[in-house]
Short mmCIF file of C-alpha atoms and ligand atoms in Angstrom, two decimals:
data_model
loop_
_atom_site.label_atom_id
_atom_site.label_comp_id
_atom_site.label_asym_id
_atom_site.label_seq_id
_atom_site.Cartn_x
_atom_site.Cartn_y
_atom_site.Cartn_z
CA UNK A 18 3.49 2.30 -13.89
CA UNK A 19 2.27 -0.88 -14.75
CA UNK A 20 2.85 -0.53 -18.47
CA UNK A 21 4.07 -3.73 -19.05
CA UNK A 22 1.09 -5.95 -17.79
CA UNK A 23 -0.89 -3.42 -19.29
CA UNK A 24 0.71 -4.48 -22.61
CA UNK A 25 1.00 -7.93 -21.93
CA UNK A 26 -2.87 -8.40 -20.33
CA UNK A 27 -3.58 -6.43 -23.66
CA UNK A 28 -2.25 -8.95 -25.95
CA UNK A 29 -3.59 -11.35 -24.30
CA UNK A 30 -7.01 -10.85 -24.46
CA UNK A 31 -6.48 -9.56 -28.34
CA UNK A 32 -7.08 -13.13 -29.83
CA UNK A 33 -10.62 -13.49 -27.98
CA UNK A 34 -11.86 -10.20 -28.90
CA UNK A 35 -10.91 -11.23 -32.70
CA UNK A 36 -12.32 -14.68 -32.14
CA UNK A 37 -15.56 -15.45 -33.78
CA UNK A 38 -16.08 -18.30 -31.79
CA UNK A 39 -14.32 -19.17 -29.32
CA UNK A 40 -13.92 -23.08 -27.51
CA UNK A 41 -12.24 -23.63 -24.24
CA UNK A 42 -8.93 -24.27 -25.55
CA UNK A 43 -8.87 -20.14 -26.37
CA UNK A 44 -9.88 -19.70 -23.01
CA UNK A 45 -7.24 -21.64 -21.50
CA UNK A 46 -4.56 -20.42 -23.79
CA UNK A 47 -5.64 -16.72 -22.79
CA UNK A 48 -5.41 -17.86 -19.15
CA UNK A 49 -1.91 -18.74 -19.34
CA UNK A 50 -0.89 -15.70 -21.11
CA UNK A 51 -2.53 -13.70 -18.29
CA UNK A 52 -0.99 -15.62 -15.94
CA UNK A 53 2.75 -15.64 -17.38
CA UNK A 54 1.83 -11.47 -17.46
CA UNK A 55 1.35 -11.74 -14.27
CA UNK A 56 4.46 -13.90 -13.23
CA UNK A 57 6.54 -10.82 -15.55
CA UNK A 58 5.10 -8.26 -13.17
CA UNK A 59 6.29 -10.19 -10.08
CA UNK A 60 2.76 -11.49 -8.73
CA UNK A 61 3.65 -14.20 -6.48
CA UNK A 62 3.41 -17.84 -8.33
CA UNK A 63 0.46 -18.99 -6.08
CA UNK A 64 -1.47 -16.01 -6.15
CA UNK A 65 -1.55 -16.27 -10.15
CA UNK A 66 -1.99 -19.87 -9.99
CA UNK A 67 -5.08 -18.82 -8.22
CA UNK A 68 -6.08 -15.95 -9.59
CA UNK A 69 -6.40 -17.47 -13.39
CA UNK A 70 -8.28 -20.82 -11.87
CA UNK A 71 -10.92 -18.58 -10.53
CA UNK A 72 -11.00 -16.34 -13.60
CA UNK A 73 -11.51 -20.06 -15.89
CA UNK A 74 -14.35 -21.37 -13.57
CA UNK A 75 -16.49 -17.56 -13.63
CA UNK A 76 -15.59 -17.61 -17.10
CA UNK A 77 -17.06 -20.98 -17.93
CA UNK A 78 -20.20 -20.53 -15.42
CA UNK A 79 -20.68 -17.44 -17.43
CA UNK A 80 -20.94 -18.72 -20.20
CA UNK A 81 -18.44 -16.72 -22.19
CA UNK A 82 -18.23 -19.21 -25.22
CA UNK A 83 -21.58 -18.62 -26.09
CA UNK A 84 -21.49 -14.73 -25.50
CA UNK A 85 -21.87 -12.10 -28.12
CA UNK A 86 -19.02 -10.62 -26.84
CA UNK A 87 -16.34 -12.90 -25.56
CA UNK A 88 -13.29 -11.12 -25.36
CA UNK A 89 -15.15 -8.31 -23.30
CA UNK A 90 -16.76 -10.70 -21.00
CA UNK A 91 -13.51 -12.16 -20.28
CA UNK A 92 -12.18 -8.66 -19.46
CA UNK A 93 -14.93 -7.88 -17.28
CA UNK A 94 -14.12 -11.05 -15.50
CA UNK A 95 -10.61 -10.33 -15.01
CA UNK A 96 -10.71 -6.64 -14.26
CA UNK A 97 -13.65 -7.93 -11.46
CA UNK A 98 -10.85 -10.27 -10.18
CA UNK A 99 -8.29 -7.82 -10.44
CA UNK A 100 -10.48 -5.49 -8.01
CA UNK A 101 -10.95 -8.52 -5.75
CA UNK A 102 -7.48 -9.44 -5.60
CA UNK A 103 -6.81 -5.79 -4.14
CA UNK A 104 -9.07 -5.87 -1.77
CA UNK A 105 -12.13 -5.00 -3.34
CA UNK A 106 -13.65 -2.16 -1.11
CA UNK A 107 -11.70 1.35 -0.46
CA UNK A 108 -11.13 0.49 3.36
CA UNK A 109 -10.64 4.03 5.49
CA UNK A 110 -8.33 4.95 8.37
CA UNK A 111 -9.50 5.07 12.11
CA UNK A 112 -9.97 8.22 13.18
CA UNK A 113 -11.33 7.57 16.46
CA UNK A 114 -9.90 8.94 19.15
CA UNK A 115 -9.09 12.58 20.53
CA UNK A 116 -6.17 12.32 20.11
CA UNK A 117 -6.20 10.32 16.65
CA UNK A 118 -3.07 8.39 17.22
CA UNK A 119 -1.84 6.97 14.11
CA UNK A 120 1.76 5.23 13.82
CA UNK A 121 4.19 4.95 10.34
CA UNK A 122 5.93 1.92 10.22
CA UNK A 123 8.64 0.67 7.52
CA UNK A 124 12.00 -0.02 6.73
CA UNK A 125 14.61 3.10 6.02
CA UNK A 126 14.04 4.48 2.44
CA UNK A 127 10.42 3.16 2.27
CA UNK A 128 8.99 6.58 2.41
CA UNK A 129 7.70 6.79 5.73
CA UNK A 130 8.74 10.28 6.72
CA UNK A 131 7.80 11.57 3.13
CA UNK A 132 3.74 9.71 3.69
CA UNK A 133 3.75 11.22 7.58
CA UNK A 134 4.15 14.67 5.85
CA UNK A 135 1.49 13.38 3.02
CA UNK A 136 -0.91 12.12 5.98
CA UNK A 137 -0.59 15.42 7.71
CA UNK A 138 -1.43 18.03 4.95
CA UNK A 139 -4.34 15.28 3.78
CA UNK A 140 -6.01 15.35 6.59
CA UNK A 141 -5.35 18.59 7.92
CA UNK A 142 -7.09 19.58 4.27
CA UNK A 143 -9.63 16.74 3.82
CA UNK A 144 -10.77 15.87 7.73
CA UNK A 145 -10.36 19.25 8.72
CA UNK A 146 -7.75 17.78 11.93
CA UNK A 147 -5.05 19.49 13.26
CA UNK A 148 -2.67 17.50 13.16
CA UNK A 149 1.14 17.14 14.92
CA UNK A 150 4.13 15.22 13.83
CA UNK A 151 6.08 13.74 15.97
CA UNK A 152 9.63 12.69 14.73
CA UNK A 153 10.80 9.25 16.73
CA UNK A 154 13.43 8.06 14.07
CA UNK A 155 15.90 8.95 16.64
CA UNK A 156 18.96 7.25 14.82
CA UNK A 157 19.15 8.91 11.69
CA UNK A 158 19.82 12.98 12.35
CA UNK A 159 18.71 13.70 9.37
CA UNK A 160 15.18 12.59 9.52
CA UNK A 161 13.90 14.82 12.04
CA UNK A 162 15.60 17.77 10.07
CA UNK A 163 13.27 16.30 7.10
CA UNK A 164 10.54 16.15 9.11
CA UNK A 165 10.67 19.40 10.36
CA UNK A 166 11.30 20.96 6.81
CA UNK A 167 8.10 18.75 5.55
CA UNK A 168 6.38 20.29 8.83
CA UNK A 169 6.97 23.82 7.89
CA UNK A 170 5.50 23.72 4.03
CA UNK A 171 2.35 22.03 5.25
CA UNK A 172 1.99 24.61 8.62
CA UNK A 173 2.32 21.38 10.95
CA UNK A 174 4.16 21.47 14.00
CA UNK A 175 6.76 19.02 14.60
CA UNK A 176 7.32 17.51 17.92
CA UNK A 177 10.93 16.68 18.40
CA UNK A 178 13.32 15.74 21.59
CA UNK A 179 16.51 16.56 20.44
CA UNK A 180 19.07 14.29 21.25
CA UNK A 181 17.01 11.72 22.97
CA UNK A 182 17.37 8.48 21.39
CA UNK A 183 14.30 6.75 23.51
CA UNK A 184 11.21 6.64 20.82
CA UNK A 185 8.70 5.72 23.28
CA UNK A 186 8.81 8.37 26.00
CA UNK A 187 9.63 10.76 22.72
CA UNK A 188 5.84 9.18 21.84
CA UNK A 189 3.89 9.50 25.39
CA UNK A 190 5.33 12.98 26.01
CA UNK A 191 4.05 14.43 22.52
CA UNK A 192 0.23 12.81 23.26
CA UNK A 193 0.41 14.82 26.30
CA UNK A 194 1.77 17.84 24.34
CA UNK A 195 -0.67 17.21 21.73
CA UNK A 196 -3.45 17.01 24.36
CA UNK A 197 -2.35 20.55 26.33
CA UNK A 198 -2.00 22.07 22.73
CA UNK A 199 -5.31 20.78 21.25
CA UNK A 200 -3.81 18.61 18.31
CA UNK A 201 -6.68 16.08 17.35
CA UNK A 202 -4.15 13.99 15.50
CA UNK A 203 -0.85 12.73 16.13
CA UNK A 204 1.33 11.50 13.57
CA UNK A 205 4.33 9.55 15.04
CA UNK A 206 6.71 8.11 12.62
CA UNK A 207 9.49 5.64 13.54
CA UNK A 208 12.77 4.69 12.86
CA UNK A 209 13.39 2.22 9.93
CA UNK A 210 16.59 -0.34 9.06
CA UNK A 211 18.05 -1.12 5.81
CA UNK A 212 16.67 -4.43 6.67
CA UNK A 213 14.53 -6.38 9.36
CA UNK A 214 15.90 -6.73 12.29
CA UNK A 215 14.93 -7.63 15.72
CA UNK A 216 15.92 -4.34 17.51
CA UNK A 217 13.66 -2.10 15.06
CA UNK A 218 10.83 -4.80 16.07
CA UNK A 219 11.50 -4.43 19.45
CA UNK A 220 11.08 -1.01 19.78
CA UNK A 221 8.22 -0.65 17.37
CA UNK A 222 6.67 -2.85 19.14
CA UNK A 223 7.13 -1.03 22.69
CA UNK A 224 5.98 2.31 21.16
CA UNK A 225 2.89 0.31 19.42
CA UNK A 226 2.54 -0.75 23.35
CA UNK A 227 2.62 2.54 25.19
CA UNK A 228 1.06 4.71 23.02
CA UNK A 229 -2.06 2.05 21.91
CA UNK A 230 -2.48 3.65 18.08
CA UNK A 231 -5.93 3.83 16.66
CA UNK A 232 -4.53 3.17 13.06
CA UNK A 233 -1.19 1.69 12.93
CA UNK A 234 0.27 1.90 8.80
CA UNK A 235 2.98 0.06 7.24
CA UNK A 236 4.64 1.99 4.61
CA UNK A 237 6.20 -0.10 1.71
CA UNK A 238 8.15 0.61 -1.95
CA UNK A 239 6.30 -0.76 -4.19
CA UNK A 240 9.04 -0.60 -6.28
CA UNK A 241 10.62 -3.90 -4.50
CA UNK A 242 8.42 -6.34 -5.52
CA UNK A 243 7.97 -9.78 -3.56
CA UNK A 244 10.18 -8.07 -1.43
CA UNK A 245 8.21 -5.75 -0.24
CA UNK A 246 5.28 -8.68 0.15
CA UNK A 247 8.19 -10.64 2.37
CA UNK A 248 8.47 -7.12 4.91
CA UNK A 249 4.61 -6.69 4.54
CA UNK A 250 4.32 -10.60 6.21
CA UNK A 251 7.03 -9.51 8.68
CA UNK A 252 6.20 -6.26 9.75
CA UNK A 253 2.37 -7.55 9.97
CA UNK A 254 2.89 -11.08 12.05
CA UNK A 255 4.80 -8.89 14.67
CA UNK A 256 2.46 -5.31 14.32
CA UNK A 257 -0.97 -6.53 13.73
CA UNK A 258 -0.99 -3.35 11.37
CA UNK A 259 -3.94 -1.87 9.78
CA UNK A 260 -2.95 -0.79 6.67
CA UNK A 261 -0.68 -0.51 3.98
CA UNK A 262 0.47 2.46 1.95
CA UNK A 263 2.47 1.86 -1.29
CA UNK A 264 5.40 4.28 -2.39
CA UNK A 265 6.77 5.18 -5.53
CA UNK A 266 4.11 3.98 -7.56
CA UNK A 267 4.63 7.00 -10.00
CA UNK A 268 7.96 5.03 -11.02
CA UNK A 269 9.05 1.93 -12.95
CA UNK A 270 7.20 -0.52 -10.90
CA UNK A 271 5.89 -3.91 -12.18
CA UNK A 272 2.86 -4.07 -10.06
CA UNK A 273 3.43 -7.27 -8.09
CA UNK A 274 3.42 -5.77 -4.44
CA UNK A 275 0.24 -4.10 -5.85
CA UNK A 276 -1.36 -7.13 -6.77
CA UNK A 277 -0.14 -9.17 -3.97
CA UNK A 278 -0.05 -7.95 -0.81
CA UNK A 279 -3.87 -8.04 0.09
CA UNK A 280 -3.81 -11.46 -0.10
CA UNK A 281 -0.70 -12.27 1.67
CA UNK A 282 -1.39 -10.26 4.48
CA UNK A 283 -5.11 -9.89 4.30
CA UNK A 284 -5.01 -6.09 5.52
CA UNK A 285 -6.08 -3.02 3.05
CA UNK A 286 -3.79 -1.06 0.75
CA UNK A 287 -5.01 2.55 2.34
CA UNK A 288 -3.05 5.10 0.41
CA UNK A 289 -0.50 4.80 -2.47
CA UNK A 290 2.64 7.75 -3.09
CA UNK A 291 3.06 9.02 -6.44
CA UNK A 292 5.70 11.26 -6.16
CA UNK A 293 8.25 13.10 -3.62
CA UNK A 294 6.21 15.92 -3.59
CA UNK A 295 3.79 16.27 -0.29
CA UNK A 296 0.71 16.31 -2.18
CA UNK A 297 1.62 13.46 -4.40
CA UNK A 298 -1.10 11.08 -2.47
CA UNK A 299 -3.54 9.11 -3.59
CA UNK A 300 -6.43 7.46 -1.37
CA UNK A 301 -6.37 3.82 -2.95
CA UNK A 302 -9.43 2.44 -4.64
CA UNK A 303 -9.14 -1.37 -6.14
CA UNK A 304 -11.64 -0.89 -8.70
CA UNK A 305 -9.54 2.49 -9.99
CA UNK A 306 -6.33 0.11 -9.62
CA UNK A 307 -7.69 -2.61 -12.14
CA UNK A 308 -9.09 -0.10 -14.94
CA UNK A 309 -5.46 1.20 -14.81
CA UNK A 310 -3.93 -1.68 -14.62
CA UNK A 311 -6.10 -3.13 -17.98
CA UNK A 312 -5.52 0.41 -19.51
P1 LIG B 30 12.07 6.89 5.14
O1 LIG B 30 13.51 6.55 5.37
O2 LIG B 30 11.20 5.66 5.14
O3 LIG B 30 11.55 7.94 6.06
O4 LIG B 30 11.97 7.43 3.63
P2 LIG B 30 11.88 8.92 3.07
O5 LIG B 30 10.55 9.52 3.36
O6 LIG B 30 13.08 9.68 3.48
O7 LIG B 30 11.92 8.63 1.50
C1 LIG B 30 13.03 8.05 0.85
C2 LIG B 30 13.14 8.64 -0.56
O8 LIG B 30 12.03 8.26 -1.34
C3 LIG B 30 13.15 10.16 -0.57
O9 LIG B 30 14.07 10.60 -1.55
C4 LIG B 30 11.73 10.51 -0.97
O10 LIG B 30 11.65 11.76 -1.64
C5 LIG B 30 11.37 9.38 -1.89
N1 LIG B 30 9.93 9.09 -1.94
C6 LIG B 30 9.06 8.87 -0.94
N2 LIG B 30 7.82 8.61 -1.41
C7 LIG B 30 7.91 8.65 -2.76
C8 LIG B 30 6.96 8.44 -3.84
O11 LIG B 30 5.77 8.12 -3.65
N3 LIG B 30 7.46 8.55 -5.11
C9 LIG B 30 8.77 8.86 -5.36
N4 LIG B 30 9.15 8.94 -6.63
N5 LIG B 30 9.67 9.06 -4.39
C10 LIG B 30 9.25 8.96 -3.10
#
């Protein structure tokens, strides 16, 4: 992941670092290349705009022409920025609550029954919880079969109502069940559509409602780009969520969603998926993010 910027962020910064000394106009040229890298890896125009402005002002009131070092300084500046664009701090889940209620939210395909089966074994291995799942994407058959099969590798029981198609009682009665069984966390994931649409709000919403999670997480491909910024706006103006996890970051992604959806939606990346297999999690950390992304 992320090879290109990488590449690109690398060239640019190649002409400082051989620069004996170095005069604003290398600083600005260096700026632009960053920010075209950026653009390539589908970081949202203003957010680059931005994000190289910033990195010219600390650079200047650093005084990087007269450093010893000024290609370094300037990476230090950027990688700094990178972290900041991200976030910053690692920001936890809520675990408050006995029941911890904690609710997956996302469009079909995103990942979001693959992370609830993450989620589980994590912290069923990590918090020491004892977690249940409960399966309320009632439309598609399959995904309470998935569940269940993701449920049995990790030891986690599954709570299921077959052939009910009504997520939110499906999402009362397994609290209760989860209360009368002693589960300390309840995982409920949700049905997703191909695409927004009001119906999936509605009901997310009404299950959001009655069940009053203590972490609510949206669940976007990373692989999608602005796209996936777009759904992260939607899903957030209607859900209030509290985090995001990013999918598929072990493939060919370009990093934009990465980069861009702290600021767009000013809530936390949480976790990021880095492969189909249930232990392919990864708690996110900004400041890990930026040394990969500058290699
Ligand atoms: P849902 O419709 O949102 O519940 O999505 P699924 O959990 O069914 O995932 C859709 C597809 O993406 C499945 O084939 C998963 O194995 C795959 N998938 C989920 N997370 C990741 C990930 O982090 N990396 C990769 N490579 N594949 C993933």
């Amino acid at each position: 992941m992320f090879e290109n910027l990488n590449e690109k962020l690398e060239r640019s910064f190649k002409m400082l670092k051989g620069q004996g000394r170095i005069t604003e106009i290398n600083i600005a040229e260096t700026l632009k290349e960053v920010r075209r890298a950026l653009l390539d890896a589908d970081v949202n125009y203003k957010i680059a705009k931005t994000f190289t402005e910033t990195v010219k002002e600390k650079a200047l009131g650093q005084d990087v022409l007269s450093a010893v070092k000024p290609g370094e300084m300037m990476v230090k500046i950027v990688h700094d920025e990178l972290a900041g664009l991200m976030g910053g701090k690692s920001v936890d889940i809520n675990m408050q609550g006995n029941p911890t209620v904690i609710l997956i939210a996302g469009l079909q395909g995103s990942g979001k029954t693959t992370f609830s089966g993450k989620l589980a074994k994590h912290l069923k291995t990590k918090k020491a919880k004892n977690p249940l799942l409960v399966a309320g994407d009632v439309y598609r058959p399959a995904a309470i079969d998935q569940l269940k099969v993701l449920g049995e590798q990790i030891n986690v029981p599954v709570y299921t109502e077959e052939g009910s198609k009504e997520p939110v009682k499906i999402a009362k009665a397994a609290i209760k069940y989860a209360k009368e069984k002693g589960h300390n966390l309840v995982i409920v994931d949700t049905a997703g559509r191909l695409a927004i649409d009001e119906e999936m709000m509605n009901e997310i919403a009404a299950v959001k409602e009655a069940v009053s999670p203590h972490e609510i997480l949206f669940v976007v491909d990373s692989m999608t780009g602005q796209d996936a910024v777009n759904t992260a706006k939607e899903f957030n103006d209607r859900l209030d969520f509290d985090g995001v996890v990013l999918t598929k970051l072990d493939g060919d992604t370009r990093g934009g969603a990465a980069l861009s959806i702290r600021s767009v939606v000013n809530k936390p990346i949480k976790f990021v998926g880095t492969g189909e297999k249930l232990d392919a999690l990864d708690v996110f950390y900004p400041e890990r993010m930026a040394d990969r992304i500058l290699g």
